[in-house]
PDB file of C-alpha atoms in Angstrom:
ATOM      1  CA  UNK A  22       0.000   0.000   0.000  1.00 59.00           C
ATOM      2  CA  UNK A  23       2.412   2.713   1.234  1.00 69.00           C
ATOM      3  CA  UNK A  24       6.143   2.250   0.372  1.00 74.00           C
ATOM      4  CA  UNK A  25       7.744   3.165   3.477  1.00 79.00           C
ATOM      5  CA  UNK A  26      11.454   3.546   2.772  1.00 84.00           C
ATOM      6  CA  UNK A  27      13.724   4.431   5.348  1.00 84.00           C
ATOM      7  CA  UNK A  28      14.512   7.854   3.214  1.00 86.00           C
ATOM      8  CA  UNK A  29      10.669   8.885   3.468  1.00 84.00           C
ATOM      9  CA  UNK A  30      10.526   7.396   7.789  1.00 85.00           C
ATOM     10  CA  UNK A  31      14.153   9.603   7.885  1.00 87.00           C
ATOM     11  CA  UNK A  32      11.754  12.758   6.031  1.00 88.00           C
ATOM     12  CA  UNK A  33       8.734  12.776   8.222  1.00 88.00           C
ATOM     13  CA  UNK A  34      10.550  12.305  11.834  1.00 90.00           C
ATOM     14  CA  UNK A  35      10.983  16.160  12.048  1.00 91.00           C
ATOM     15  CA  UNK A  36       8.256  16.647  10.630  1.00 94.00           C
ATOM     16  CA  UNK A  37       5.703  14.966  12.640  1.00 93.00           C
ATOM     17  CA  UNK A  38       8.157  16.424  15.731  1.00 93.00           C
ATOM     18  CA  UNK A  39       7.229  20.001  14.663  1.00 95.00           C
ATOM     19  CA  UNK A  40       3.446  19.633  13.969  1.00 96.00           C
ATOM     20  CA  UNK A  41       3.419  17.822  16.985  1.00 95.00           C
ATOM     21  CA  UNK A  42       5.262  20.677  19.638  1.00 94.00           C
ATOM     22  CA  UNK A  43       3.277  23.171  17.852  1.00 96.00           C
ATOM     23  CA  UNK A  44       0.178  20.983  17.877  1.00 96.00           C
ATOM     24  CA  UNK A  45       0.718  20.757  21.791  1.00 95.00           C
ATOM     25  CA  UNK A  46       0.882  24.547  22.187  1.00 96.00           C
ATOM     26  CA  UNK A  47      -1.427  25.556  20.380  1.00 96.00           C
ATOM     27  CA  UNK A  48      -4.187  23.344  22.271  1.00 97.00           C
ATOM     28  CA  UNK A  49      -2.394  24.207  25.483  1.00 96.00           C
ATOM     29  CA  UNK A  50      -3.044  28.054  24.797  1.00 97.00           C
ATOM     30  CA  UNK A  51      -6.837  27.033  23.529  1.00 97.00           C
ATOM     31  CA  UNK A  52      -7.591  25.455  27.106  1.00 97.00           C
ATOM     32  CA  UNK A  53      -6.299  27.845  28.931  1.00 94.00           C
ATOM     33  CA  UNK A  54      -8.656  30.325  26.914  1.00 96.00           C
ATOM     34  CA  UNK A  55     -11.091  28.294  27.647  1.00 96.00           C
ATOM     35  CA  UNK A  56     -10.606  27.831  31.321  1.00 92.00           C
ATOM     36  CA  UNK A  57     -10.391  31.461  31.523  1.00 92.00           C
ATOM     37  CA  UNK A  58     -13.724  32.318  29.327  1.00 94.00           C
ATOM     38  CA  UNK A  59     -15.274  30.070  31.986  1.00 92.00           C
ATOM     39  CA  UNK A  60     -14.315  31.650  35.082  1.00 88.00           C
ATOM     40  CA  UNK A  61     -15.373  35.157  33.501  1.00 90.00           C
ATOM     41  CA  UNK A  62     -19.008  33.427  32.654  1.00 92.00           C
ATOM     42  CA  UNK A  63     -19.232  31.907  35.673  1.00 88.00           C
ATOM     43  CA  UNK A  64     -18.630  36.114  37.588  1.00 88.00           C
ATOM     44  CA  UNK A  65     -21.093  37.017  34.938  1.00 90.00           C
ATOM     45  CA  UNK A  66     -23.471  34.884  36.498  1.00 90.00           C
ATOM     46  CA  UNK A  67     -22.786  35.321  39.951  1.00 88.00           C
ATOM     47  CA  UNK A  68     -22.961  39.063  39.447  1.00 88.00           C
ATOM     48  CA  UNK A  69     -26.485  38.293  37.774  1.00 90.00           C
ATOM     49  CA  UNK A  70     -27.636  36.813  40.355  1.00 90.00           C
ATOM     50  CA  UNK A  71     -26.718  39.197  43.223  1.00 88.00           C
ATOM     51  CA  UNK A  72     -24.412  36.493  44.594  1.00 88.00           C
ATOM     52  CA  UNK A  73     -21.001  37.020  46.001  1.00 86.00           C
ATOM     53  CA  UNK A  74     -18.334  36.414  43.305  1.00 82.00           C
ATOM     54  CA  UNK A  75     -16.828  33.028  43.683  1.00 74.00           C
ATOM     55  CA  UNK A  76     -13.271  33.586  44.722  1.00 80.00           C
ATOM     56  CA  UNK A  77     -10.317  31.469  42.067  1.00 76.00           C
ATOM     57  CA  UNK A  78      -8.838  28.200  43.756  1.00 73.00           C
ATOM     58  CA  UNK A  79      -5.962  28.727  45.230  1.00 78.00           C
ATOM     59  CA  UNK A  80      -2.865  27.519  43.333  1.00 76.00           C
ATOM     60  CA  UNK A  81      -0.831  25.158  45.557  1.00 75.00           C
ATOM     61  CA  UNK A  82       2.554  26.725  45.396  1.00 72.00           C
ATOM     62  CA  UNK A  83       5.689  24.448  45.118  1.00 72.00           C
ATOM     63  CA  UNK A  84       8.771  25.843  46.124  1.00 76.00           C
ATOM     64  CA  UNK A  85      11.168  25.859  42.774  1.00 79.00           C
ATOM     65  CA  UNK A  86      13.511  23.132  44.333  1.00 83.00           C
ATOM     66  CA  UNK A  87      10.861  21.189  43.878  1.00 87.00           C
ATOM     67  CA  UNK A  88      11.110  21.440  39.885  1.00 89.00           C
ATOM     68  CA  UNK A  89      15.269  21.075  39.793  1.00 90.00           C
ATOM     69  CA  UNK A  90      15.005  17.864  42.212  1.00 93.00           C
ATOM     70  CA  UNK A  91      12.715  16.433  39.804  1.00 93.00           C
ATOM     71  CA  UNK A  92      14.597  16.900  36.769  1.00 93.00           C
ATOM     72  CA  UNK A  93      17.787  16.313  39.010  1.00 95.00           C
ATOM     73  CA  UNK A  94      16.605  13.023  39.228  1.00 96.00           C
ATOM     74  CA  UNK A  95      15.787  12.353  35.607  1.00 95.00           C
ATOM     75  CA  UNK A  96      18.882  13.827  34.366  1.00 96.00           C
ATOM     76  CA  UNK A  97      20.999  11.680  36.259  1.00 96.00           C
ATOM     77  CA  UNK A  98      19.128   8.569  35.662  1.00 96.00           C
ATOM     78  CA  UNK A  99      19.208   9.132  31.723  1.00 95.00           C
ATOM     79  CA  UNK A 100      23.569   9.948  32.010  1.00 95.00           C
ATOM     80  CA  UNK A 101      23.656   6.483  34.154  1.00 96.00           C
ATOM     81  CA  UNK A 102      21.669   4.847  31.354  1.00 95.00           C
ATOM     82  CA  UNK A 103      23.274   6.361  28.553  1.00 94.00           C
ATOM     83  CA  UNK A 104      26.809   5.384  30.222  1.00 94.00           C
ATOM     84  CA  UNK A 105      25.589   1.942  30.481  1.00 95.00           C
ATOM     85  CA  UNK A 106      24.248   1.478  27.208  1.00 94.00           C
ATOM     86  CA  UNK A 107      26.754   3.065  25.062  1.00 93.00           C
ATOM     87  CA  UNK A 108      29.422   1.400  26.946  1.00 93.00           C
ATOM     88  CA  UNK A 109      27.786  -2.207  26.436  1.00 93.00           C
ATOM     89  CA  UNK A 110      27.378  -1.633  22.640  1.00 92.00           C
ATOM     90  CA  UNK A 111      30.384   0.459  21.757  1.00 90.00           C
ATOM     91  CA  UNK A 112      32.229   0.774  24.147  1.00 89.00           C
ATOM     92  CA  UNK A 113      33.330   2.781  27.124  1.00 89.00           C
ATOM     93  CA  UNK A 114      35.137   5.541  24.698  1.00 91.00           C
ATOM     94  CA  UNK A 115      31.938   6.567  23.527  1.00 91.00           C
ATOM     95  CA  UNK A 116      30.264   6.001  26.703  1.00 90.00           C
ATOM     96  CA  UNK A 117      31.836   8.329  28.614  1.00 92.00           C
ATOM     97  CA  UNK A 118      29.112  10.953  26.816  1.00 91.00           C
ATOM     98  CA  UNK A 119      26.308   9.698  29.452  1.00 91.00           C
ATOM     99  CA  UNK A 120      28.602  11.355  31.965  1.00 94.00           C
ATOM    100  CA  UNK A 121      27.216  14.819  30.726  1.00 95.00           C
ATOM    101  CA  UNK A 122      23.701  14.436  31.114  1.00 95.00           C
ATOM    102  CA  UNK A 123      24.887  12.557  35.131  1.00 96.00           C
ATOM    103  CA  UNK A 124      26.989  15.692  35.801  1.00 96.00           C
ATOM    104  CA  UNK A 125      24.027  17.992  34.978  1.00 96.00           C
ATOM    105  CA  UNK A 126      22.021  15.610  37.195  1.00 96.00           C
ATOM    106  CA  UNK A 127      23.966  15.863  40.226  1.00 96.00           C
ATOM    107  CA  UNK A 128      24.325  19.542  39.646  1.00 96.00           C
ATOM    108  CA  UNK A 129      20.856  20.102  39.611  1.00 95.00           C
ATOM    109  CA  UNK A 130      20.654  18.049  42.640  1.00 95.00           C
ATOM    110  CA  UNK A 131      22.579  19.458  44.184  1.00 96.00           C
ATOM    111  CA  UNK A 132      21.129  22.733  43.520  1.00 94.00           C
ATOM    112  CA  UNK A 133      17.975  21.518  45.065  1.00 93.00           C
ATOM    113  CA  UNK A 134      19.427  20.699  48.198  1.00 93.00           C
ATOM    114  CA  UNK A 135      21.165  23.893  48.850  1.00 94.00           C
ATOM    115  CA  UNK A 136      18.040  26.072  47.542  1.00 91.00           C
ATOM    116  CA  UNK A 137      15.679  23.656  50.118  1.00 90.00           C
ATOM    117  CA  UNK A 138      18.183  24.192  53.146  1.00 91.00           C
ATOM    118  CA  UNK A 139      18.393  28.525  52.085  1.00 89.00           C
ATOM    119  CA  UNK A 140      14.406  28.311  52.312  1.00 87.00           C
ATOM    120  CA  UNK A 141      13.960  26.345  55.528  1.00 88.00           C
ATOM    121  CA  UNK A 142      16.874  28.811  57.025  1.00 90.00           C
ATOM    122  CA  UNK A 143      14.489  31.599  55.709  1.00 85.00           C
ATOM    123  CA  UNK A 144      11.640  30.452  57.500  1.00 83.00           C
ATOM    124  CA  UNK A 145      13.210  29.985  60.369  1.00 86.00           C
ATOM    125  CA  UNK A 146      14.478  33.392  60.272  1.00 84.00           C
ATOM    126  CA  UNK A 147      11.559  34.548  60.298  1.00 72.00           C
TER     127      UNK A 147
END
């Protein structure tokens, strides 16, 4: 039916890739549009209606360790991974490139740790 050479696969990777980041915006920015016509209908109403105006939810805020921990983690995962499997199937010369994505890892770990203990020291300063 459809010839699909490995020239034509190699063609529509990036591509697809592009549609699909853009794709993912563009229906991010639609919700939140949507999310945000809501809310206004919903005061509309309330105003209508002589009721009081339904304060927003709260956003639960994460302190921004939180995010580098996270990532700290992943990143350091992926360099041991990479390591290993590079190492296994070429060989530790080439290998030694899953080292970069450990380093940022750690780095970002340890980030998270000294951005956690300047927060609690913060708090208890206060």
């Amino acid at each position: 039916m459809f010839d699909l050479s490995p020239d034509l696969i190699a063609l529509l990777i990036p591509i697809l890739v592009v549609i699909g980041v853009f794709g993912t915006a563009v229906a991010s920015i639609i919700i939140k549009g949507k999310e945000h016509e809501l809310e206004h209908k919903e005061r509309i109403i309330a105003m209508e209606k002589g009721i009081p105006i339904p304060e927003p939810p709260k956003k639960e805020h994460k302190p921004r360790y939180y995010a580098a921990r996270a990532w700290g983690f992943v990143m350091t995962f992926l360099g041991i991974a990479l390591f290993i499997a590079i190492s296994v199937q070429v060989g530790v010369k080439y290998g030694v490139w899953g080292l970069l994505p450990l380093a940022i890892g750690v780095g970002l770990l340890l980030s998270a740790g000294y951005e956690k203990k300047e927060m609690e020291r913060k708090e208890r300063d206060v």
